[in-house]
Amino acid sequence: MSMSPQDSPAVTSAKQQPEWPDAGELERVVKELKVLPPLVFPSECDLLTQRLADVSRGEAFFLTGGDCAETFAANTANSVRARLKTVLQMAVVLTYGATLPVVKVGRIAGQYFKPRSANDETINGVTLPSYRGDAINDVAFTPEARRPDPQRLVRAYKASNATLNLIRSFSQDGSADLRMVHAWNRDFVSKSDSGKKYDQLAKDIDRALAFMHACGADPVEFRSVEFFTAHEALLLDYEKAMSRTDYVTGRTYDTSAHFLWMGERTREPNGAHAQFMASISNPIGCKVGPKANPDDVVALIKKLDPDKTPGRLTLISRMGAGNVLEKLPPIIKAVEASNHPVIWVCDPMHGNTKEAASGHKTREFSDVLSEVKDFFTVHKQLGTHPGGLHIELTGDDVTECIGGISGVMEKDLPMRYETACDPRLNRVQALELAFQVAEMLAK
Ligand code: PEP
Ligand code: MN
């Protein structure tokens, strides 16, 4: 018997939602969020879709970077500025390597929700609910801290608002001047012996910038920068409460961020997350892991992008080093055959997490680099555009990932292990990755 659209499978309930101890409190908070001002605006989301349409045509590169989990404690001006600076520094290097404009997006101003592999965590015989991001509970291992608290959703809104305020100022007031951003890169290259291996590339970028300047590039383009925000649309009560429908166009936007993505754990085509993502007009993304079945991916993209709108949909592959050459091509081939103009982005972080002997979750810089290399190889073989990178990073000198010229070794992990969730590249590792990728792209 064939299925008519009315018979299509029922939407399954949302995965990865916390068990709120007080449903009435959640209801009151949702009501409050629904009437708060939007954090981002439809015109800004449309502008990002337009920029991403360039990526889908192979005419731009898409860089996303930021924390695995933002925290209220790290929501300081210095921390936000340091993360922004790191993404912008990477972008300058990649612009040169790819000879393409780079669309810059932060995992920032809203990345307060985390999917977890287990509902509970047990330490020394004590079992408590898992940490699900600062918008839900606190990372400290006490019953009070781990209790899901709806008031935290309002705190997440306010923290995102403060971060956005900093971003809007920083990106427009001259602090992000392209020449200055590259001067920080020169500093990075000259200050360490190992950094010197990128000296030639840095000099080439100097010359390119001087040339642009001499050709009369608009000084405003040097002084201001377009920067967008993104986070995982995980907690549907929050994302729905932040969605607003424009009465003129009838289009609904999730105004909590410009770009929202679905995680590897919540991406079933008939799931509640897919249904929500299909209902918003923002540009959106979806993570795709090594267990993804090409037919499911095609079913999902048909649901998320029925009109085949360039810039609408980004697929973020996170296969793990060693899996890319085998797992990615069948997915790309199936998607290409469906004629959807998706953007292909590589997340070389989430397939490469492992536990060190000390118990710290970590990632090897060499695995991260290897996944990116294989991602480029596959796209070259298939004639598709390797559209971008999605990286967990911070602007500080943390010791969470191992290797690269930063010299962080396994024994160093406890020194500055500050992440609330997954290990992030530190500033030097993030810049080294950008220089390495720029070299790959330039080839
Ligand atoms: C993440 O991006 O932090 C994350 C949880 O990723 P994934 O859904 O790919 O595991
Ligand atoms: Mn993560």
CSV table of C-alpha atoms and ligand atoms in Angstrom, one decimal:
chain,number,residue,atom,x,y,z
A,1,MET,CA,0.0,0.0,0.0
A,2,SER,CA,1.5,3.4,-0.9
A,3,MET,CA,1.5,6.2,1.7
A,4,SER,CA,-0.2,9.5,1.1
A,5,PRO,CA,1.3,12.6,2.7
A,6,GLN,CA,-1.4,12.4,5.4
A,7,ASP,CA,-0.1,9.0,6.4
A,8,SER,CA,3.5,10.1,6.7
A,9,PRO,CA,5.0,8.8,10.0
A,10,ALA,CA,4.0,10.7,13.1
A,11,VAL,CA,6.6,13.1,14.6
A,12,THR,CA,8.5,11.5,17.4
A,13,SER,CA,8.9,13.3,20.7
A,14,ALA,CA,11.9,15.5,21.3
A,15,LYS,CA,15.0,13.7,22.5
A,16,GLN,CA,17.6,15.2,24.9
A,17,GLN,CA,15.1,17.4,26.8
A,18,PRO,CA,15.7,17.6,30.6
A,19,GLU,CA,13.2,16.4,33.2
A,20,TRP,CA,12.0,19.6,34.7
A,21,PRO,CA,11.1,19.1,38.3
A,22,ASP,CA,8.5,21.9,38.2
A,23,ALA,CA,6.4,22.0,34.9
A,24,GLY,CA,4.5,25.1,36.1
A,25,GLU,CA,7.7,27.1,36.5
A,26,LEU,CA,8.8,26.1,33.0
A,27,GLU,CA,5.4,27.3,31.6
A,28,ARG,CA,5.8,30.7,33.4
A,29,VAL,CA,9.3,31.1,32.0
A,30,VAL,CA,8.2,30.2,28.5
A,31,LYS,CA,5.5,32.8,28.7
A,32,GLU,CA,8.1,35.4,29.8
A,33,LEU,CA,10.5,34.5,27.0
A,34,LYS,CA,7.7,34.8,24.4
A,35,VAL,CA,7.3,38.5,24.9
A,36,LEU,CA,11.0,39.5,25.3
A,37,PRO,CA,12.6,41.3,22.4
A,38,PRO,CA,14.3,39.2,19.7
A,39,LEU,CA,18.0,38.8,20.0
A,40,VAL,CA,18.6,38.8,16.2
A,41,PHE,CA,16.5,40.1,13.4
A,42,PRO,CA,15.0,38.5,10.3
A,43,SER,CA,16.9,40.8,8.0
A,44,GLU,CA,20.2,39.7,9.6
A,45,CYS,CA,19.2,36.0,9.2
A,46,ASP,CA,18.4,36.6,5.5
A,47,LEU,CA,21.7,38.3,5.0
A,48,LEU,CA,23.5,35.3,6.4
A,49,THR,CA,21.4,33.0,4.0
A,50,GLN,CA,22.6,35.2,1.2
A,51,ARG,CA,26.2,35.0,2.3
A,52,LEU,CA,25.8,31.2,2.6
A,53,ALA,CA,24.3,31.0,-0.9
A,54,ASP,CA,27.7,32.2,-2.1
A,55,VAL,CA,29.3,29.3,-0.2
A,56,SER,CA,26.8,26.9,-1.8
A,57,ARG,CA,28.0,28.1,-5.2
A,58,GLY,CA,31.7,27.6,-4.2
A,59,GLU,CA,32.3,31.4,-4.1
A,60,ALA,CA,32.9,31.7,-0.3
A,61,PHE,CA,34.1,29.7,2.7
A,62,PHE,CA,32.1,29.2,5.9
A,63,LEU,CA,33.9,29.4,9.3
A,64,THR,CA,32.2,28.6,12.6
A,65,GLY,CA,34.1,28.7,15.8
A,66,GLY,CA,33.6,28.9,19.6
A,67,ASP,CA,33.0,27.0,22.8
A,68,CYS,CA,31.5,23.5,23.1
A,69,ALA,CA,29.5,24.9,25.9
A,70,GLU,CA,29.4,28.6,26.8
A,71,THR,CA,29.1,29.3,30.5
A,72,PHE,CA,27.6,32.2,32.5
A,73,ALA,CA,31.0,32.5,34.4
A,74,ALA,CA,33.0,32.9,31.2
A,75,ASN,CA,30.6,35.5,29.8
A,76,THR,CA,33.1,38.3,30.4
A,77,ALA,CA,34.1,41.0,27.9
A,78,ASN,CA,37.7,39.6,27.8
A,79,SER,CA,36.6,36.1,27.1
A,80,VAL,CA,34.1,37.1,24.4
A,81,ARG,CA,36.7,39.4,22.8
A,82,ALA,CA,39.4,36.7,22.8
A,83,ARG,CA,37.1,34.1,21.1
A,84,LEU,CA,36.0,36.7,18.5
A,85,LYS,CA,39.6,37.7,17.9
A,86,THR,CA,40.6,34.0,17.3
A,87,VAL,CA,37.8,33.4,14.8
A,88,LEU,CA,38.7,36.6,13.0
A,89,GLN,CA,42.4,35.8,12.9
A,90,MET,CA,41.6,32.4,11.5
A,91,ALA,CA,39.3,34.0,8.9
A,92,VAL,CA,42.0,36.4,7.6
A,93,VAL,CA,44.4,33.4,7.1
A,94,LEU,CA,41.7,31.3,5.4
A,95,THR,CA,40.6,34.2,3.2
A,96,TYR,CA,44.1,34.3,1.8
A,97,GLY,CA,44.4,30.5,1.5
A,98,ALA,CA,41.1,30.0,-0.2
A,99,THR,CA,41.2,33.3,-2.1
A,100,LEU,CA,37.6,33.5,-1.2
A,101,PRO,CA,35.6,35.6,1.3
A,102,VAL,CA,35.0,33.9,4.6
A,103,VAL,CA,31.6,34.0,6.2
A,104,LYS,CA,32.3,34.3,10.0
A,105,VAL,CA,30.0,32.7,12.6
A,106,GLY,CA,30.5,32.1,16.3
A,107,ARG,CA,29.3,29.3,18.4
A,108,ILE,CA,28.5,32.1,20.8
A,109,ALA,CA,25.7,34.2,22.4
A,110,GLY,CA,23.4,31.2,22.9
A,111,GLN,CA,25.5,28.0,23.0
A,112,TYR,CA,24.2,27.1,26.4
A,113,PHE,CA,22.5,23.7,25.7
A,114,LYS,CA,24.2,20.3,25.6
A,115,PRO,CA,23.1,16.9,24.4
A,116,ARG,CA,24.5,14.1,26.6
A,117,SER,CA,25.1,10.4,26.0
A,118,ALA,CA,23.6,9.5,29.4
A,119,ASN,CA,20.9,11.1,31.5
A,120,ASP,CA,22.8,10.6,34.7
A,121,GLU,CA,26.4,10.8,35.9
A,122,THR,CA,27.7,8.7,38.8
A,123,ILE,CA,30.8,9.7,40.8
A,124,ASN,CA,31.9,7.7,43.8
A,125,GLY,CA,28.6,5.9,44.0
A,126,VAL,CA,26.6,9.1,43.9
A,127,THR,CA,24.2,9.5,40.9
A,128,LEU,CA,22.9,12.9,39.7
A,129,PRO,CA,21.4,14.3,36.5
A,130,SER,CA,24.0,15.0,33.8
A,131,TYR,CA,25.1,18.6,33.1
A,132,ARG,CA,23.0,19.8,30.1
A,133,GLY,CA,24.5,23.3,29.7
A,134,ASP,CA,24.3,26.4,31.8
A,135,ALA,CA,20.8,27.2,30.5
A,136,ILE,CA,19.5,24.0,32.2
A,137,ASN,CA,21.7,23.3,35.2
A,138,ASP,CA,25.2,23.9,36.7
A,139,VAL,CA,28.2,21.7,36.1
A,140,ALA,CA,29.1,21.4,39.8
A,141,PHE,CA,28.4,17.9,41.1
A,142,THR,CA,25.8,18.6,43.8
A,143,PRO,CA,22.1,17.8,43.8
A,144,GLU,CA,21.2,21.6,43.9
A,145,ALA,CA,23.5,22.5,41.0
A,146,ARG,CA,22.3,19.6,38.8
A,147,ARG,CA,18.6,20.3,39.3
A,148,PRO,CA,17.2,21.6,36.0
A,149,ASP,CA,16.0,25.1,36.7
A,150,PRO,CA,13.8,27.0,34.2
A,151,GLN,CA,14.9,30.4,35.5
A,152,ARG,CA,18.3,29.6,33.9
A,153,LEU,CA,16.6,30.0,30.5
A,154,VAL,CA,16.0,33.6,31.3
A,155,ARG,CA,19.6,33.9,32.4
A,156,ALA,CA,20.7,32.3,29.1
A,157,TYR,CA,18.6,34.9,27.2
A,158,LYS,CA,20.2,37.8,29.2
A,159,ALA,CA,23.8,36.4,28.9
A,160,SER,CA,23.2,36.0,25.1
A,161,ASN,CA,22.0,39.5,24.9
A,162,ALA,CA,25.0,40.9,26.7
A,163,THR,CA,27.4,38.8,24.5
A,164,LEU,CA,25.6,40.1,21.3
A,165,ASN,CA,26.0,43.6,22.5
A,166,LEU,CA,29.7,43.1,22.8
A,167,ILE,CA,29.9,41.5,19.4
A,168,ARG,CA,27.9,44.2,17.7
A,169,SER,CA,30.2,46.9,19.2
A,170,PHE,CA,33.5,45.0,18.6
A,171,SER,CA,32.7,44.2,15.0
A,172,GLN,CA,31.8,47.8,14.1
A,173,ASP,CA,34.0,50.1,16.2
A,174,GLY,CA,37.3,49.5,14.5
A,175,SER,CA,38.6,46.9,17.0
A,176,ALA,CA,38.4,44.2,14.4
A,177,ASP,CA,40.2,46.2,11.7
A,178,LEU,CA,41.6,43.7,9.2
A,179,ARG,CA,45.1,45.1,9.4
A,180,MET,CA,45.1,44.9,13.2
A,181,VAL,CA,43.7,41.3,13.1
A,182,HIS,CA,46.6,40.4,10.8
A,183,ALA,CA,49.1,42.2,13.1
A,184,TRP,CA,48.0,39.7,15.8
A,185,ASN,CA,48.7,36.9,13.4
A,186,ARG,CA,52.2,38.3,12.7
A,187,ASP,CA,52.7,38.4,16.4
A,188,PHE,CA,51.7,34.7,16.6
A,189,VAL,CA,54.1,33.8,13.9
A,190,SER,CA,57.1,35.7,15.2
A,191,LYS,CA,56.8,34.9,18.9
A,192,SER,CA,57.4,31.2,18.7
A,193,ASP,CA,60.1,29.2,16.9
A,194,SER,CA,57.6,26.8,15.5
A,195,GLY,CA,55.3,29.6,14.4
A,196,LYS,CA,58.1,30.8,12.1
A,197,LYS,CA,57.2,28.0,9.6
A,198,TYR,CA,54.2,30.1,8.7
A,199,ASP,CA,56.3,33.2,8.2
A,200,GLN,CA,56.2,33.2,4.4
A,201,LEU,CA,52.4,32.8,4.4
A,202,ALA,CA,52.0,35.6,6.9
A,203,LYS,CA,54.2,37.9,4.7
A,204,ASP,CA,52.1,37.0,1.7
A,205,ILE,CA,49.0,38.1,3.6
A,206,ASP,CA,50.8,41.3,4.6
A,207,ARG,CA,51.4,42.0,0.9
A,208,ALA,CA,47.9,41.1,-0.1
A,209,LEU,CA,46.4,43.5,2.5
A,210,ALA,CA,48.8,46.3,1.4
A,211,PHE,CA,47.8,45.7,-2.2
A,212,MET,CA,44.1,45.9,-1.3
A,213,HIS,CA,44.8,49.1,0.5
A,214,ALA,CA,46.8,50.6,-2.3
A,215,CYS,CA,44.0,49.7,-4.7
A,216,GLY,CA,41.7,51.9,-2.7
A,217,ALA,CA,39.7,49.2,-0.9
A,218,ASP,CA,36.9,50.9,1.1
A,219,PRO,CA,38.4,51.7,4.5
A,220,VAL,CA,35.1,50.8,6.1
A,221,GLU,CA,35.6,47.2,4.9
A,222,PHE,CA,38.9,47.1,6.8
A,223,ARG,CA,37.4,48.5,10.0
A,224,SER,CA,34.2,46.7,10.3
A,225,VAL,CA,33.3,43.0,10.0
A,226,GLU,CA,30.2,40.9,9.5
A,227,PHE,CA,29.9,38.4,12.3
A,228,PHE,CA,26.9,36.1,12.9
A,229,THR,CA,25.9,33.9,15.9
A,230,ALA,CA,25.0,30.2,16.0
A,231,HIS,CA,24.1,27.5,18.5
A,232,GLU,CA,22.6,24.0,18.6
A,233,ALA,CA,18.8,24.2,18.6
A,234,LEU,CA,18.4,21.6,21.3
A,235,LEU,CA,16.0,22.8,23.9
A,236,LEU,CA,12.8,23.1,21.9
A,237,ASP,CA,10.9,25.0,24.6
A,238,TYR,CA,13.5,27.8,24.5
A,239,GLU,CA,13.8,27.9,20.7
A,240,LYS,CA,10.1,27.9,20.2
A,241,ALA,CA,9.6,30.6,22.8
A,242,MET,CA,12.2,32.7,20.9
A,243,SER,CA,10.5,32.2,17.5
A,244,ARG,CA,8.5,35.2,16.1
A,245,THR,CA,6.3,35.2,13.0
A,246,ASP,CA,6.3,38.3,10.8
A,247,TYR,CA,2.7,39.1,10.1
A,248,VAL,CA,3.6,40.7,6.8
A,249,THR,CA,5.5,37.9,5.3
A,250,GLY,CA,4.1,35.1,7.4
A,251,ARG,CA,7.6,33.8,7.9
A,252,THR,CA,8.8,32.5,11.3
A,253,TYR,CA,12.4,33.1,12.5
A,254,ASP,CA,14.0,31.7,15.6
A,255,THR,CA,15.4,35.0,16.9
A,256,SER,CA,17.8,33.4,19.5
A,257,ALA,CA,20.6,33.2,16.8
A,258,HIS,CA,21.2,33.8,13.2
A,259,PHE,CA,22.1,30.2,12.4
A,260,LEU,CA,20.8,27.1,14.3
A,261,TRP,CA,22.0,23.5,13.9
A,262,MET,CA,20.6,20.1,14.8
A,263,GLY,CA,23.0,17.8,16.6
A,264,GLU,CA,24.0,14.3,15.7
A,265,ARG,CA,21.8,12.9,18.5
A,266,THR,CA,18.6,14.6,17.5
A,267,ARG,CA,18.5,14.5,13.7
A,268,GLU,CA,16.0,11.9,12.8
A,269,PRO,CA,13.9,13.0,9.8
A,270,ASN,CA,10.6,12.4,11.7
A,271,GLY,CA,11.8,13.8,15.0
A,272,ALA,CA,10.5,16.9,16.8
A,273,HIS,CA,13.8,18.7,16.1
A,274,ALA,CA,13.5,18.3,12.4
A,275,GLN,CA,9.9,19.5,12.5
A,276,PHE,CA,10.9,22.6,14.4
A,277,MET,CA,13.9,23.3,12.1
A,278,ALA,CA,11.6,23.0,9.0
A,279,SER,CA,9.3,25.6,10.5
A,280,ILE,CA,11.9,28.4,10.8
A,281,SER,CA,13.3,30.6,8.0
A,282,ASN,CA,16.8,31.0,9.4
A,283,PRO,CA,19.8,29.4,7.7
A,284,ILE,CA,20.2,26.0,9.4
A,285,GLY,CA,22.7,23.2,9.7
A,286,CYS,CA,22.7,19.5,10.6
A,287,LYS,CA,25.5,17.4,12.0
A,288,VAL,CA,26.2,14.2,10.1
A,289,GLY,CA,28.2,11.4,11.8
A,290,PRO,CA,29.7,8.1,10.7
A,291,LYS,CA,26.5,6.1,11.4
A,292,ALA,CA,24.4,8.3,9.1
A,293,ASN,CA,22.6,6.4,6.3
A,294,PRO,CA,22.6,8.3,3.0
A,295,ASP,CA,18.9,7.7,2.5
A,296,ASP,CA,18.1,9.2,5.9
A,297,VAL,CA,20.2,12.2,5.1
A,298,VAL,CA,18.3,12.7,1.8
A,299,ALA,CA,14.9,12.3,3.6
A,300,LEU,CA,16.1,14.9,6.1
A,301,ILE,CA,17.2,17.5,3.6
A,302,LYS,CA,14.0,17.1,1.7
A,303,LYS,CA,12.2,18.0,4.8
A,304,LEU,CA,14.5,20.9,5.9
A,305,ASP,CA,14.9,22.5,2.5
A,306,PRO,CA,11.9,21.5,0.3
A,307,ASP,CA,12.4,24.6,-1.9
A,308,LYS,CA,16.1,23.9,-2.6
A,309,THR,CA,17.0,27.4,-1.4
A,310,PRO,CA,20.8,28.2,-1.8
A,311,GLY,CA,22.3,29.0,1.6
A,312,ARG,CA,19.4,27.5,3.6
A,313,LEU,CA,21.0,24.2,4.6
A,314,THR,CA,24.5,23.2,5.7
A,315,LEU,CA,25.5,19.6,6.4
A,316,ILE,CA,28.3,19.5,9.0
A,317,SER,CA,30.2,16.2,8.7
A,318,ARG,CA,31.9,14.9,11.9
A,319,MET,CA,33.1,11.4,10.9
A,320,GLY,CA,36.3,11.0,12.9
A,321,ALA,CA,39.8,10.8,11.4
A,322,GLY,CA,40.1,7.5,9.6
A,323,ASN,CA,36.3,7.3,8.7
A,324,VAL,CA,36.0,10.2,6.3
A,325,LEU,CA,37.3,8.5,3.1
A,326,GLU,CA,34.9,5.6,3.5
A,327,LYS,CA,31.8,7.3,5.1
A,328,LEU,CA,31.6,10.7,3.5
A,329,PRO,CA,31.5,9.9,-0.3
A,330,PRO,CA,28.3,7.9,-0.3
A,331,ILE,CA,26.5,10.7,1.6
A,332,ILE,CA,27.8,13.4,-0.7
A,333,LYS,CA,26.8,11.3,-3.8
A,334,ALA,CA,23.2,10.7,-2.5
A,335,VAL,CA,22.8,14.3,-1.7
A,336,GLU,CA,24.2,15.5,-5.0
A,337,ALA,CA,21.8,13.2,-6.8
A,338,SER,CA,18.9,14.8,-5.0
A,339,ASN,CA,19.9,18.2,-6.5
A,340,HIS,CA,19.8,20.1,-3.2
A,341,PRO,CA,22.2,22.9,-3.0
A,342,VAL,CA,23.6,22.1,0.4
A,343,ILE,CA,26.8,23.5,1.9
A,344,TRP,CA,29.4,20.9,3.1
A,345,VAL,CA,31.2,21.8,6.3
A,346,CYS,CA,33.8,19.8,8.2
A,347,ASP,CA,33.6,19.5,12.0
A,348,PRO,CA,36.9,17.7,12.8
A,349,MET,CA,36.2,17.8,16.5
A,350,HIS,CA,33.3,15.6,17.5
A,351,GLY,CA,34.4,12.4,15.8
A,352,ASN,CA,37.8,12.7,17.5
A,353,THR,CA,37.2,12.8,21.2
A,354,LYS,CA,39.0,10.3,23.5
A,355,GLU,CA,39.7,9.9,27.1
A,356,ALA,CA,43.2,10.4,28.4
A,357,ALA,CA,44.7,8.2,31.1
A,358,SER,CA,44.0,11.0,33.6
A,359,GLY,CA,40.3,10.8,32.7
A,360,HIS,CA,40.2,14.1,30.8
A,361,LYS,CA,38.3,14.2,27.5
A,362,THR,CA,40.7,15.3,24.9
A,363,ARG,CA,41.5,15.5,21.2
A,364,GLU,CA,44.7,15.2,19.2
A,365,PHE,CA,45.6,18.1,17.0
A,366,SER,CA,46.9,15.6,14.4
A,367,ASP,CA,43.5,13.8,14.3
A,368,VAL,CA,41.7,17.1,13.8
A,369,LEU,CA,44.1,18.0,10.9
A,370,SER,CA,43.8,14.6,9.4
A,371,GLU,CA,40.0,14.7,9.3
A,372,VAL,CA,40.1,18.1,7.6
A,373,LYS,CA,42.7,16.8,5.0
A,374,ASP,CA,40.5,13.9,4.1
A,375,PHE,CA,37.5,16.1,3.9
A,376,PHE,CA,39.3,18.2,1.2
A,377,THR,CA,40.5,15.1,-0.5
A,378,VAL,CA,36.9,13.7,-0.8
A,379,HIS,CA,35.5,16.9,-2.2
A,380,LYS,CA,38.3,17.2,-4.7
A,381,GLN,CA,37.6,13.7,-5.9
A,382,LEU,CA,33.9,14.3,-6.2
A,383,GLY,CA,34.2,17.8,-7.6
A,384,THR,CA,32.1,19.3,-4.8
A,385,HIS,CA,33.0,22.5,-2.8
A,386,PRO,CA,34.6,21.9,0.6
A,387,GLY,CA,32.6,24.8,2.0
A,388,GLY,CA,33.9,25.3,5.5
A,389,LEU,CA,35.0,24.4,9.0
A,390,HIS,CA,33.2,24.1,12.3
A,391,ILE,CA,35.6,24.2,15.2
A,392,GLU,CA,35.5,24.2,19.0
A,393,LEU,CA,38.0,26.7,20.2
A,394,THR,CA,38.7,29.4,22.7
A,395,GLY,CA,40.8,32.5,22.7
A,396,ASP,CA,42.7,31.5,25.9
A,397,ASP,CA,45.8,29.3,26.3
A,398,VAL,CA,43.9,26.3,27.8
A,399,THR,CA,45.3,22.8,27.8
A,400,GLU,CA,42.4,20.7,26.6
A,401,CYS,CA,43.6,19.3,23.2
A,402,ILE,CA,47.0,17.7,22.7
A,403,GLY,CA,49.6,18.6,20.1
A,404,GLY,CA,50.5,21.1,17.4
A,405,ILE,CA,53.1,23.8,17.8
A,406,SER,CA,51.4,24.7,21.1
A,407,GLY,CA,53.3,21.8,22.6
A,408,VAL,CA,50.4,20.7,24.9
A,409,MET,CA,51.2,17.1,26.0
A,410,GLU,CA,49.0,14.6,27.7
A,411,LYS,CA,50.6,15.3,31.0
A,412,ASP,CA,49.8,19.0,30.7
A,413,LEU,CA,46.0,18.4,30.5
A,414,PRO,CA,45.3,19.3,34.2
A,415,MET,CA,47.1,22.6,34.0
A,416,ARG,CA,44.4,24.7,32.4
A,417,TYR,CA,41.5,22.3,31.7
A,418,GLU,CA,38.6,24.7,31.8
A,419,THR,CA,35.9,23.5,29.4
A,420,ALA,CA,32.4,22.8,30.8
A,421,CYS,CA,32.0,20.0,28.1
A,422,ASP,CA,34.2,19.1,25.2
A,423,PRO,CA,37.9,20.0,24.8
A,424,ARG,CA,38.6,23.1,22.7
A,425,LEU,CA,41.5,24.1,20.6
A,426,ASN,CA,43.4,26.8,22.3
A,427,ARG,CA,44.3,30.1,20.6
A,428,VAL,CA,47.6,28.8,19.2
A,429,GLN,CA,46.1,25.5,18.0
A,430,ALA,CA,43.2,27.3,16.3
A,431,LEU,CA,45.6,29.6,14.5
A,432,GLU,CA,47.9,26.7,13.5
A,433,LEU,CA,44.9,24.9,12.1
A,434,ALA,CA,44.0,28.0,10.0
A,435,PHE,CA,47.6,28.2,8.6
A,436,GLN,CA,47.6,24.5,7.8
A,437,VAL,CA,44.2,24.7,6.1
A,438,ALA,CA,45.3,27.8,4.2
A,439,GLU,CA,48.2,25.9,2.8
A,440,MET,CA,46.0,23.1,1.8
A,441,LEU,CA,43.5,25.5,0.1
A,442,ALA,CA,46.3,27.4,-1.6
A,443,LYS,CA,47.5,24.1,-3.2
B,1,PEP,C1,28.5,19.9,19.6
B,1,PEP,O1,28.6,20.5,18.5
B,1,PEP,O2,28.9,20.3,20.7
B,1,PEP,C2,28.0,18.5,19.6
B,1,PEP,C3,27.4,17.9,20.6
B,1,PEP,O3,28.1,17.9,18.4
B,1,PEP,P1,27.5,16.6,17.8
B,1,PEP,O4,26.0,16.7,17.7
B,1,PEP,O5,28.1,16.5,16.4
B,1,PEP,O6,27.9,15.4,18.6
B,2,MN,MN,31.0,19.7,21.6
